[in-house]
PDB file of C-alpha atoms in Angstrom:
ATOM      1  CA  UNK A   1     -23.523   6.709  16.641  1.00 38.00           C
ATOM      2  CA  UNK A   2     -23.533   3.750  14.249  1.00 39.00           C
ATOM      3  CA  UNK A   3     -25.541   3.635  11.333  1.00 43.00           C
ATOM      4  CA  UNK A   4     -25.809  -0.042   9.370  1.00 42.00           C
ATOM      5  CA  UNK A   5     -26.451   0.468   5.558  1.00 55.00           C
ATOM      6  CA  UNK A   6     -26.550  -2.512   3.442  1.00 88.00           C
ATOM      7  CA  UNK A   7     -22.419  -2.660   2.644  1.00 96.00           C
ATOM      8  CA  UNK A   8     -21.323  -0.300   5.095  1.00 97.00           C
ATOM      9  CA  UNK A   9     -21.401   1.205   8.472  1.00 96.00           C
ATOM     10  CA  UNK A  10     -20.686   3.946   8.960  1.00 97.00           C
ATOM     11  CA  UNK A  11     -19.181   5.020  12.953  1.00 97.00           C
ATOM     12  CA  UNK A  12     -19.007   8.452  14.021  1.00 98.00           C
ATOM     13  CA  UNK A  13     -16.472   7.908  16.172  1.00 98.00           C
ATOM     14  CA  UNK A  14     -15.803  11.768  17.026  1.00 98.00           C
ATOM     15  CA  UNK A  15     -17.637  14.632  15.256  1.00 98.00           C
ATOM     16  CA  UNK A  16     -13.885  15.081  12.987  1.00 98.00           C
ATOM     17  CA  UNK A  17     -13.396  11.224  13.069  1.00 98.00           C
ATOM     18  CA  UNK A  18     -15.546   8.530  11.503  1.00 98.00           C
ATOM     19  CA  UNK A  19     -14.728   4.825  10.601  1.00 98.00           C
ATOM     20  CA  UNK A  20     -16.395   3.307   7.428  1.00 98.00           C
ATOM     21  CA  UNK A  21     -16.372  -0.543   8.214  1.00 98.00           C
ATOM     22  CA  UNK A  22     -17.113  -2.552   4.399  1.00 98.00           C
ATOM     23  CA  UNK A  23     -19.300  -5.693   5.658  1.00 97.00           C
ATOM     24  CA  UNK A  24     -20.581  -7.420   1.862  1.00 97.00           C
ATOM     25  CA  UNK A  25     -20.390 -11.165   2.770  1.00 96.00           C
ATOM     26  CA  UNK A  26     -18.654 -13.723   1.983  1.00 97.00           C
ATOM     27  CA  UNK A  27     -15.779 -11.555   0.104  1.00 98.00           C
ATOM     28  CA  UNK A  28     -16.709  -8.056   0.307  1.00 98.00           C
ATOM     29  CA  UNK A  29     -16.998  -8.333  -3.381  1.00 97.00           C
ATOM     30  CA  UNK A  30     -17.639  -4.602  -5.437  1.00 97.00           C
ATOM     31  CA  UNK A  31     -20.993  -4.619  -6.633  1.00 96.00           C
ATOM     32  CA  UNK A  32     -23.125  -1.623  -7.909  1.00 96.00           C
ATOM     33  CA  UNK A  33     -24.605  -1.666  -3.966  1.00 96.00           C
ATOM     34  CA  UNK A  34     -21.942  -0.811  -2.327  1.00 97.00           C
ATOM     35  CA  UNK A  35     -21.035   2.206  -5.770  1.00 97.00           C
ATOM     36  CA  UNK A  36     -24.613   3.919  -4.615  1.00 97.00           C
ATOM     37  CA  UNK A  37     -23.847   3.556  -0.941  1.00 97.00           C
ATOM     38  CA  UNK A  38     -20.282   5.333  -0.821  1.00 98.00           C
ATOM     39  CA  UNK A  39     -22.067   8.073  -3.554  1.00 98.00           C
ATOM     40  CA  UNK A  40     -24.131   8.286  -1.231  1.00 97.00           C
ATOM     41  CA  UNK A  41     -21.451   8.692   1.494  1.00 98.00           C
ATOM     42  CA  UNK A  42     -19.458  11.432  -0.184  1.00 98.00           C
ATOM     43  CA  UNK A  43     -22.584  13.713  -0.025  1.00 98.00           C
ATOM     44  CA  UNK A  44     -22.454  13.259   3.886  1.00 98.00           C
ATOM     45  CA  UNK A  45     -18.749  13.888   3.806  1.00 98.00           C
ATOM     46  CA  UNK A  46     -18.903  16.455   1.823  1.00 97.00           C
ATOM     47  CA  UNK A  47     -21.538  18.447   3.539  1.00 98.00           C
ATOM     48  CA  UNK A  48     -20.341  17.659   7.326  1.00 98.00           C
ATOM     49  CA  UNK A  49     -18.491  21.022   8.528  1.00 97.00           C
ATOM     50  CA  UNK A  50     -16.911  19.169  11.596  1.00 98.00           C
ATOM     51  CA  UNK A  51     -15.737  15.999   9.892  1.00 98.00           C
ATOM     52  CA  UNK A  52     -11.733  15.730   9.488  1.00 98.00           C
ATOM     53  CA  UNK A  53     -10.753  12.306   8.903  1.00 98.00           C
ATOM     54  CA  UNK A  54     -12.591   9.196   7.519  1.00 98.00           C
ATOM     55  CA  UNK A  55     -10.876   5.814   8.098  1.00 99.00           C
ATOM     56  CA  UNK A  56     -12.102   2.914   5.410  1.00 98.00           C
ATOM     57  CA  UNK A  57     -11.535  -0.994   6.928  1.00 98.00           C
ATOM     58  CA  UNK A  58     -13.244  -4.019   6.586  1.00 98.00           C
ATOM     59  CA  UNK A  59     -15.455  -6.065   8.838  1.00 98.00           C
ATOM     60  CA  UNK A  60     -13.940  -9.250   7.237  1.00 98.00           C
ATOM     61  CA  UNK A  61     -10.253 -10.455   8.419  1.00 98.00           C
ATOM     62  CA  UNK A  62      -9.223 -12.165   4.663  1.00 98.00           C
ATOM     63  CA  UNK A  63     -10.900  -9.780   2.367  1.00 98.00           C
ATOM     64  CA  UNK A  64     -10.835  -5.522   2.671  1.00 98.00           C
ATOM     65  CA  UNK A  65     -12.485  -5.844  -0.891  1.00 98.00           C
ATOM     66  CA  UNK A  66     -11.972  -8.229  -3.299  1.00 98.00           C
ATOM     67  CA  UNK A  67     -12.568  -6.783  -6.434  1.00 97.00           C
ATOM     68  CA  UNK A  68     -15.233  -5.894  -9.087  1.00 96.00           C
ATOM     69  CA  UNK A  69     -18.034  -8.254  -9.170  1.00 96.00           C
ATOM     70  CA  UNK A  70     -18.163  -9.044 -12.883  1.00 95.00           C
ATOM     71  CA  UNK A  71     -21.737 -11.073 -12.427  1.00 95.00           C
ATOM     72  CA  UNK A  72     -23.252  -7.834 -11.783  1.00 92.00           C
ATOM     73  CA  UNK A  73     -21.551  -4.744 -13.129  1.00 84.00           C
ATOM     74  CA  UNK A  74     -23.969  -4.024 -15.502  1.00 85.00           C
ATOM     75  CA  UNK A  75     -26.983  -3.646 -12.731  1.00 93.00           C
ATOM     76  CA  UNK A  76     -28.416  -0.156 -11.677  1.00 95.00           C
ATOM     77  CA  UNK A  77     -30.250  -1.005  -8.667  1.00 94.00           C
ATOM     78  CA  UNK A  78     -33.156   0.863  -7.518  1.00 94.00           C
ATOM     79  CA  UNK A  79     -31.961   2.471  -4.023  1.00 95.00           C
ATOM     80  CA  UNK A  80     -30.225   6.258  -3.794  1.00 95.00           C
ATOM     81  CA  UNK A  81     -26.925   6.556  -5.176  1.00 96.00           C
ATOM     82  CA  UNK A  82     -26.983   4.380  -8.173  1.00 96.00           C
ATOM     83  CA  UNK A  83     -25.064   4.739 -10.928  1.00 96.00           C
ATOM     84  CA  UNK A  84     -23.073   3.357 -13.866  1.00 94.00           C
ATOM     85  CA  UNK A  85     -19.570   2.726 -13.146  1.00 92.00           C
ATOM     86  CA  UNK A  86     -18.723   5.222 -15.613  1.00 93.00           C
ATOM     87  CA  UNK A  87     -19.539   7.263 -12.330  1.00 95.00           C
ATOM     88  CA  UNK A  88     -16.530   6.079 -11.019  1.00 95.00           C
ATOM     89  CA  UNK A  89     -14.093   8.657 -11.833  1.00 94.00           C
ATOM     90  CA  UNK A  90     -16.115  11.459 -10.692  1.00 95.00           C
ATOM     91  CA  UNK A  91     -16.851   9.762  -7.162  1.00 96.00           C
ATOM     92  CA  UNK A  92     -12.575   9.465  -6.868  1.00 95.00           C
ATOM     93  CA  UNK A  93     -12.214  13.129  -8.025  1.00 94.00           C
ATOM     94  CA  UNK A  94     -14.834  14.202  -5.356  1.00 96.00           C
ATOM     95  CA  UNK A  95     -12.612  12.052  -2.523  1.00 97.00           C
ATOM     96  CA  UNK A  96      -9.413  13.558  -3.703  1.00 96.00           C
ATOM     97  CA  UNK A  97     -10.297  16.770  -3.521  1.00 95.00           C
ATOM     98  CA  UNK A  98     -12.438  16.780  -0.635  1.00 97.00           C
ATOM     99  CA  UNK A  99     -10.843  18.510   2.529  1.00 97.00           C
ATOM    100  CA  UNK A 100     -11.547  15.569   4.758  1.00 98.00           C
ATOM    101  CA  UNK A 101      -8.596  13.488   4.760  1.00 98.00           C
ATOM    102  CA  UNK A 102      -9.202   9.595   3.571  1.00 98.00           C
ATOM    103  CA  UNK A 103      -7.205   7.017   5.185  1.00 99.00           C
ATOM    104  CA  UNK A 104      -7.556   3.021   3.810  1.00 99.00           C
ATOM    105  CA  UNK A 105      -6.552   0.746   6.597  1.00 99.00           C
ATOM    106  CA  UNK A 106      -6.199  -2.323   4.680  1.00 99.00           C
ATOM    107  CA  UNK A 107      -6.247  -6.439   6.367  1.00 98.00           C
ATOM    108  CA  UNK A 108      -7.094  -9.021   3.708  1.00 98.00           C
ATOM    109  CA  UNK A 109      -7.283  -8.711   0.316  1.00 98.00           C
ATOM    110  CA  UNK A 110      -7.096  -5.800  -1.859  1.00 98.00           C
ATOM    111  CA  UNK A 111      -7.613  -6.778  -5.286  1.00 98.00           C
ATOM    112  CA  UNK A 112      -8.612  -4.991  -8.080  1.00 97.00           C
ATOM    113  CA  UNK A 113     -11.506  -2.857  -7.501  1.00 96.00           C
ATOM    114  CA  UNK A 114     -10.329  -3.421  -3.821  1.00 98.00           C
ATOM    115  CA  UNK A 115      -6.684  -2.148  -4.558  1.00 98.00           C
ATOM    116  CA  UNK A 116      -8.590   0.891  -6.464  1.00 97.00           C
ATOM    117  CA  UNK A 117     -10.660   1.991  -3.475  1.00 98.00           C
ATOM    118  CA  UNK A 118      -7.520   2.093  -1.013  1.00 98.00           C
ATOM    119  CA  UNK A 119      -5.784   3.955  -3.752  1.00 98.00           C
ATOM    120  CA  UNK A 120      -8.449   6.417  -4.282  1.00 97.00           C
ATOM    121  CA  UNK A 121      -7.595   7.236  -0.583  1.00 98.00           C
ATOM    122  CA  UNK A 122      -5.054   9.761   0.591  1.00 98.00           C
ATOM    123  CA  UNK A 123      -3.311   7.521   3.122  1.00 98.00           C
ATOM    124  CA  UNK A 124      -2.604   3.679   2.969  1.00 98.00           C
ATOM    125  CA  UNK A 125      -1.962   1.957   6.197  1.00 99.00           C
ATOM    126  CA  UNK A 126      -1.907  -2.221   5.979  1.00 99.00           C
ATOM    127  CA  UNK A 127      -1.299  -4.998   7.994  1.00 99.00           C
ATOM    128  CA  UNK A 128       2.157  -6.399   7.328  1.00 98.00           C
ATOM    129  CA  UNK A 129       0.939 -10.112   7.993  1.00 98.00           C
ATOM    130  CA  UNK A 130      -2.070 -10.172   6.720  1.00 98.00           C
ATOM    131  CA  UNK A 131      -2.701  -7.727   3.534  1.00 98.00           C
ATOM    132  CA  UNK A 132      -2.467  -8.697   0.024  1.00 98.00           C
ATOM    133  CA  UNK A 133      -2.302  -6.330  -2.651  1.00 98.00           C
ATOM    134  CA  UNK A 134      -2.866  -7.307  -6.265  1.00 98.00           C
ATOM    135  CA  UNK A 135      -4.300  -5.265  -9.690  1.00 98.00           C
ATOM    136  CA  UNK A 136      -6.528  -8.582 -11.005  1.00 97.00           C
ATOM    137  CA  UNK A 137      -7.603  -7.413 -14.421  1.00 97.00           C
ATOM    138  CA  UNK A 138      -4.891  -8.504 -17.408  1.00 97.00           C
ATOM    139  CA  UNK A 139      -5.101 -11.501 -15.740  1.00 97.00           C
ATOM    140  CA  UNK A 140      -8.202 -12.108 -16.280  1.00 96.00           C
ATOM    141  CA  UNK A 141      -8.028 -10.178 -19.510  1.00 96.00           C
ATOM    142  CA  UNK A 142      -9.116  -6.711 -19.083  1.00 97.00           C
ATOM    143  CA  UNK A 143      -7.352  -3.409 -17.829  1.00 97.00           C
ATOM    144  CA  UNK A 144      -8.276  -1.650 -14.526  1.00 96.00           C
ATOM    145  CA  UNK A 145     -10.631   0.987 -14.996  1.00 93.00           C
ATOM    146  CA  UNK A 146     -10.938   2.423 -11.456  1.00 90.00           C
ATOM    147  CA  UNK A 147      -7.720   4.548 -11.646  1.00 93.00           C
ATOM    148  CA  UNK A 148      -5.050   2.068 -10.893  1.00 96.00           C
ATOM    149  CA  UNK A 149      -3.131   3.072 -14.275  1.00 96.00           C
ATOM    150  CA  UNK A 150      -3.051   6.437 -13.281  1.00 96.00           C
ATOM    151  CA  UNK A 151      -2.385   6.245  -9.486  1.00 96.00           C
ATOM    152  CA  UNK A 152       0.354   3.640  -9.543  1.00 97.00           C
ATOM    153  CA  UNK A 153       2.403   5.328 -12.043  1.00 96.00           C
ATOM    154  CA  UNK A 154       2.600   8.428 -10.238  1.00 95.00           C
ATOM    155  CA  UNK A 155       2.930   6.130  -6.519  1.00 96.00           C
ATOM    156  CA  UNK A 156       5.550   3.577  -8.148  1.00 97.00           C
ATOM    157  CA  UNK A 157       6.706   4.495 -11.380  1.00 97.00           C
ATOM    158  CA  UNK A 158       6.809   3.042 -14.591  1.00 97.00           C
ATOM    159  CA  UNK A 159       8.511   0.196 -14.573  1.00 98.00           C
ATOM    160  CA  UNK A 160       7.109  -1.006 -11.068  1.00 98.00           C
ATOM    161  CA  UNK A 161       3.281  -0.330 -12.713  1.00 98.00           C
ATOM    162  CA  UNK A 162       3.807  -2.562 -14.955  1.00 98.00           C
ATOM    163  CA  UNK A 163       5.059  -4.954 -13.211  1.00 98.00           C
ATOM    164  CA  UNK A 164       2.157  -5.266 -10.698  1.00 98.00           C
ATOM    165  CA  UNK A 165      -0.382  -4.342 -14.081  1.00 98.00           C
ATOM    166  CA  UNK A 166       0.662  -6.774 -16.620  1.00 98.00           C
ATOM    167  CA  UNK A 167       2.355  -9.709 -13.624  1.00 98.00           C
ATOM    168  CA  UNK A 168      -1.414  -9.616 -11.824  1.00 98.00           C
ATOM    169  CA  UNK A 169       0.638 -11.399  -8.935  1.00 98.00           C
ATOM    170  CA  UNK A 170      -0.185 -10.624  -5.224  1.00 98.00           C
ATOM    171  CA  UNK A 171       1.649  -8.373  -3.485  1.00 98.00           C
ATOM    172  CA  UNK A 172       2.660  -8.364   0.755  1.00 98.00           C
ATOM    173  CA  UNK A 173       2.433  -5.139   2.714  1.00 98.00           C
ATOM    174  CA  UNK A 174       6.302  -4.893   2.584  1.00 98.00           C
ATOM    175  CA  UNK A 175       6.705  -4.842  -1.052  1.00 98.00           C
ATOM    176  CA  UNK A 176       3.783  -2.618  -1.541  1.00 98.00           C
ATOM    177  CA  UNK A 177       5.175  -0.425   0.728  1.00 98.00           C
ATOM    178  CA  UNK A 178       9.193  -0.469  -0.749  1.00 98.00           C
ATOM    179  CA  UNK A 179       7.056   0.512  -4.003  1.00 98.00           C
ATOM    180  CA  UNK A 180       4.735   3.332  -2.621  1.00 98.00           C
ATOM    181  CA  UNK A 181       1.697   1.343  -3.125  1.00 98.00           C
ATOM    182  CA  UNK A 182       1.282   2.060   0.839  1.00 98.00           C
ATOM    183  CA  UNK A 183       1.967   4.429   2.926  1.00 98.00           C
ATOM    184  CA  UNK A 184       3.470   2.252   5.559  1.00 98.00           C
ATOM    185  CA  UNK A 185       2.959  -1.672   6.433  1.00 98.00           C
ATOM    186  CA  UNK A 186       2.300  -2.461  10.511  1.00 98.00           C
ATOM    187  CA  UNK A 187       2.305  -5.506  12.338  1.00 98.00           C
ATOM    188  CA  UNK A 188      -1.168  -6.866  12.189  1.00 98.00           C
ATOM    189  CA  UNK A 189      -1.448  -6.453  16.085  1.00 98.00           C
ATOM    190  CA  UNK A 190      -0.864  -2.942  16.253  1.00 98.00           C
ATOM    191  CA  UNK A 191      -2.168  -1.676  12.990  1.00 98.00           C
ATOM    192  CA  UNK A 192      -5.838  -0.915  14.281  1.00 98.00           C
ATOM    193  CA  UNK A 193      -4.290   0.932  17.467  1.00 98.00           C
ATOM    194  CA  UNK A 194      -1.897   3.085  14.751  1.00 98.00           C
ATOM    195  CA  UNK A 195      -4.660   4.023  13.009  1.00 98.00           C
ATOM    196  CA  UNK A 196      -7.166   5.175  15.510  1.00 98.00           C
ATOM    197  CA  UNK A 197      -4.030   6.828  17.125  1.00 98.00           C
ATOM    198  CA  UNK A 198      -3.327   8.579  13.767  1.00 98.00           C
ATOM    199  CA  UNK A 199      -6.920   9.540  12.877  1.00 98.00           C
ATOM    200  CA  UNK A 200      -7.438  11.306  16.484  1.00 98.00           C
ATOM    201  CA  UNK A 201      -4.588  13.083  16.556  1.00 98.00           C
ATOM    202  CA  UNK A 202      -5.751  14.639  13.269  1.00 98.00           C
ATOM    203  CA  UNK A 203      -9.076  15.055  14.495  1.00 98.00           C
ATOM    204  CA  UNK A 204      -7.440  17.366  16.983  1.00 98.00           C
ATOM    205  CA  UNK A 205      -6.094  19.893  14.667  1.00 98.00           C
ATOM    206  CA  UNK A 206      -7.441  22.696  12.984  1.00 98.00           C
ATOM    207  CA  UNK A 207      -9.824  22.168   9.933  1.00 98.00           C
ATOM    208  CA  UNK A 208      -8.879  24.949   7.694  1.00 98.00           C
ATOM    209  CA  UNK A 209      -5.215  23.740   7.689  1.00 98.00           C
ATOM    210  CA  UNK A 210      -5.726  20.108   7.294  1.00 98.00           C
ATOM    211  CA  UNK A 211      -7.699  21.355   4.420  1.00 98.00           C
ATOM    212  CA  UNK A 212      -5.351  23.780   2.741  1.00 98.00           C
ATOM    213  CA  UNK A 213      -2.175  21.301   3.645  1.00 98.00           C
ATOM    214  CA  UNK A 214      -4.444  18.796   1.464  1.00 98.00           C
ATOM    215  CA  UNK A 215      -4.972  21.382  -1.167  1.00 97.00           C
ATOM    216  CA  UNK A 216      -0.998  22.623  -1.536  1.00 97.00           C
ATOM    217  CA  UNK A 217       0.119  18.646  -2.041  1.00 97.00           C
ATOM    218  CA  UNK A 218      -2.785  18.194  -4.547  1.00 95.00           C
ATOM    219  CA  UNK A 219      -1.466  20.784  -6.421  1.00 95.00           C
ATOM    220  CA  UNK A 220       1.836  19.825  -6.211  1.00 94.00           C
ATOM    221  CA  UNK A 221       1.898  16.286  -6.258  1.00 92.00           C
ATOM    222  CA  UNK A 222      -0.128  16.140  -9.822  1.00 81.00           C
ATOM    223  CA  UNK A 223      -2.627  13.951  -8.762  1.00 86.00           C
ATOM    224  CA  UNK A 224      -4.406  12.380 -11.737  1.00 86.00           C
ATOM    225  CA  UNK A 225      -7.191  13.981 -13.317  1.00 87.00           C
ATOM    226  CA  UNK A 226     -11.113  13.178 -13.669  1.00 89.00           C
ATOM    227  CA  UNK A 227     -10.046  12.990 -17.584  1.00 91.00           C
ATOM    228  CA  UNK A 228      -7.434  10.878 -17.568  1.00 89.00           C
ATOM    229  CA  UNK A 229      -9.542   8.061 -15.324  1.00 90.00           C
ATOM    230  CA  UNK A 230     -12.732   8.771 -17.317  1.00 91.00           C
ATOM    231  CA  UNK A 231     -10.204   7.064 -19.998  1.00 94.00           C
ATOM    232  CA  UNK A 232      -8.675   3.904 -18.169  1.00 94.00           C
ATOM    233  CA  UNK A 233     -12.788   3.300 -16.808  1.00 93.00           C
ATOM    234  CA  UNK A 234     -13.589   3.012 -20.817  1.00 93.00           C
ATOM    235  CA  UNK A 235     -10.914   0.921 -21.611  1.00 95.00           C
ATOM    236  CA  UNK A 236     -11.905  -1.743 -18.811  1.00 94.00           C
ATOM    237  CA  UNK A 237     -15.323  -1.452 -20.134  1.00 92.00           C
ATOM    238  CA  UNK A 238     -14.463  -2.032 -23.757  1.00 95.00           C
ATOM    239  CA  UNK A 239     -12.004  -5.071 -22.877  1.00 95.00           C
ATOM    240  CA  UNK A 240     -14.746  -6.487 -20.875  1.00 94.00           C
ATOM    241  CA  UNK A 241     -16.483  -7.056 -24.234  1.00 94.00           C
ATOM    242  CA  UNK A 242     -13.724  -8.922 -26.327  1.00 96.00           C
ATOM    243  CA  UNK A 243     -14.366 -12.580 -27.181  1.00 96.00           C
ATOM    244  CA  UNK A 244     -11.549 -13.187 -25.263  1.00 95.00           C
ATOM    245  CA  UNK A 245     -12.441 -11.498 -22.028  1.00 96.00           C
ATOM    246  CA  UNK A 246     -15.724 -13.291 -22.520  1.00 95.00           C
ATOM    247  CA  UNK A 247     -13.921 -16.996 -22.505  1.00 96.00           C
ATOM    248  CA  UNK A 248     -11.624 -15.882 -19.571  1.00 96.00           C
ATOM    249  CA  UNK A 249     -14.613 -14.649 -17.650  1.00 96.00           C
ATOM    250  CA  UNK A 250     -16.712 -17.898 -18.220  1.00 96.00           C
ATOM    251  CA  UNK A 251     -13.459 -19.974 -17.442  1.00 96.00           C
ATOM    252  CA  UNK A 252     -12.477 -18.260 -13.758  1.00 97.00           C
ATOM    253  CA  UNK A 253     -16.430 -18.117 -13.260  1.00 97.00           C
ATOM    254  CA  UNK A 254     -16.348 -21.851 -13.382  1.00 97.00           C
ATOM    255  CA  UNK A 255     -13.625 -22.387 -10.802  1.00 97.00           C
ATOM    256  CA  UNK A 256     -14.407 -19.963  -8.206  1.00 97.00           C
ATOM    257  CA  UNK A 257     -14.164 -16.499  -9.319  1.00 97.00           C
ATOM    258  CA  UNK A 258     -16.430 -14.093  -7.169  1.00 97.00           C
ATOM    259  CA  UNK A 259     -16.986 -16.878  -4.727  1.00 97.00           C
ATOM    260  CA  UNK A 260     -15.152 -18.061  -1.121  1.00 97.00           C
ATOM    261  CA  UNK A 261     -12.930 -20.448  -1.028  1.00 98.00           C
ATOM    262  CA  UNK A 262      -9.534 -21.414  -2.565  1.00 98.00           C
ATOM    263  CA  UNK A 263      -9.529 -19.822  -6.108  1.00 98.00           C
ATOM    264  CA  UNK A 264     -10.462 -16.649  -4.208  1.00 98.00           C
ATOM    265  CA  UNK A 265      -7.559 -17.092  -1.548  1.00 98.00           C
ATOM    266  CA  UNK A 266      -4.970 -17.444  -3.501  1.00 97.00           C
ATOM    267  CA  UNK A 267      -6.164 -15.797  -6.354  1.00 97.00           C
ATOM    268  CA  UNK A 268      -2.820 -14.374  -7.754  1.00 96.00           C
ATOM    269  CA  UNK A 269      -1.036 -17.763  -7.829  1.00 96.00           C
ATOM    270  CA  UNK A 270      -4.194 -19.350  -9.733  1.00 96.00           C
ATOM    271  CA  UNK A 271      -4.323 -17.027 -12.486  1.00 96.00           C
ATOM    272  CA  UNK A 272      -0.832 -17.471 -13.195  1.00 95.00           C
ATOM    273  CA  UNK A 273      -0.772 -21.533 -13.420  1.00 94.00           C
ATOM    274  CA  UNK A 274      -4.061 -21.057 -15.378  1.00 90.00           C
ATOM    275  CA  UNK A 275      -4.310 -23.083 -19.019  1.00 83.00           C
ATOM    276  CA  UNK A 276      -5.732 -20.132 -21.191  1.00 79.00           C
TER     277      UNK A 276
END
């Protein structure tokens, strides 16, 4: 059964297995749509007693998402599900501690918000060829507030978080992977077979221990809390005021920020060779 919402469809591949295809053209751009549509999602996840496994890809080949779209952020739009992004934290918590099992099978780009999303999943599978990983914001002078901070120090320590935080560089599946920002990188051609392969063999096994296997490595793996994201989300929304952020925003706006084509591409290489 496939049911076509406005930035996602959702396929119930299986009763225990369903794929959650992003499709927000051109870029797959985060906007506060797609926030009320995957609120919306975690009450059917949440409330499905068969469901085992959700698998989250993208319908376009250069983009999984590209990040937070900062012409919009501010908009509540009338439709279920909407919310202010300070609603962010709580949606993550929900997915984290939910007993279904979320994998992010990443091709394209997975910047900021994007990279969030994928990391807000429990599994990270990417295509070795053709994913880029980068955390946007200090480049373009904020700090992530989706839970990067929090998830990438705990993934790839201290040193590496900063390096991908304050550097704002893109990132290839191998690296990510040498730093725990992914599970695993897989040639492009075989990465949508692994996955499927990987969410049906789950799908197979017993719900109550998927679960409670989920629980125990919550518990033990210290998995960052609601509060500490609540925190990082108000500290991207108070450096999204500054003057400064302001200027930066008007400047990338201007050459192609939030829009297809080059600037988006190769974002990473732009904002370093940038004139501030």
């Amino acid at each position: 059964m496939v049911n076509q919402e406005q930035r996602l469809v959702v396929n119930e591949i299986l009763p225990e297995y369903w794929q959650i295809t992003i499709d927000n053209p051109p870029i797959n751009l985060y906007d506060p749509e797609m926030f009320a549509e995957l609120r919306m999602l975690m009450d059917r996840i949440e409330a499905d007693e068969n469901l085992k496994i959700v698998v989250f890809d993208s319908s376009n080949p250069d983009y999984f998402i590209a990040h937070y779209d900062i012409t919009r952020g501010n908009v509540i739009p009338d439709m279920p599900g909407a919310a202010k992004f300070t609603e962010w934290p709580s949606f993550v918590t929900r997915l984290a501690n939910t007993g279904v099992v979320s994998v992010a099978k990443i091709r394209g780009r997975a910047r900021g918000h994007g990279s969030e999303l994928a990391l807000a999943c429990d599994i990270r599978f990417a295509s070795r060829e053709k994913a880029i990983l980068c955390q946007v914001e200090v480049g373009v002078s904020v700090v992530p507030g989706g839970g990067a901070t929090e998830w990438l120090t705990s993934l790839a320590g201290r040193s590496r978080a900063l390096e991908i935080l304050v550097g704002s560089e893109d990132f290839d599946a191998d690296t990510a992977e040498k730093y725990g920002w992914i599970n695993r990188a897989v040639p492009d051609a075989e990465l949508d077979g692994f996955v499927d392969s990987f969410a049906r063999r789950v799908a197979r096994f017993d719900k109550g221990a998927i679960e409670l296997a989920k629980k125990l490595v919550n518990s033990r793996a210290g998995i960052p809390s609601e509060a500490d994201r609540w925190s990082s989300n108000h500290s991207f929304l108070e450096t999204s005021e500054w003057p400064s952020t302001q200027r930066t925003s008007r400047m990338i706006l201007e050459l192609g920020y939030c829009k297809a084509g080059d600037f988006e591409l190769n974002l990473g290489r732009h904002l370093g060779e940038m004139e501030r």
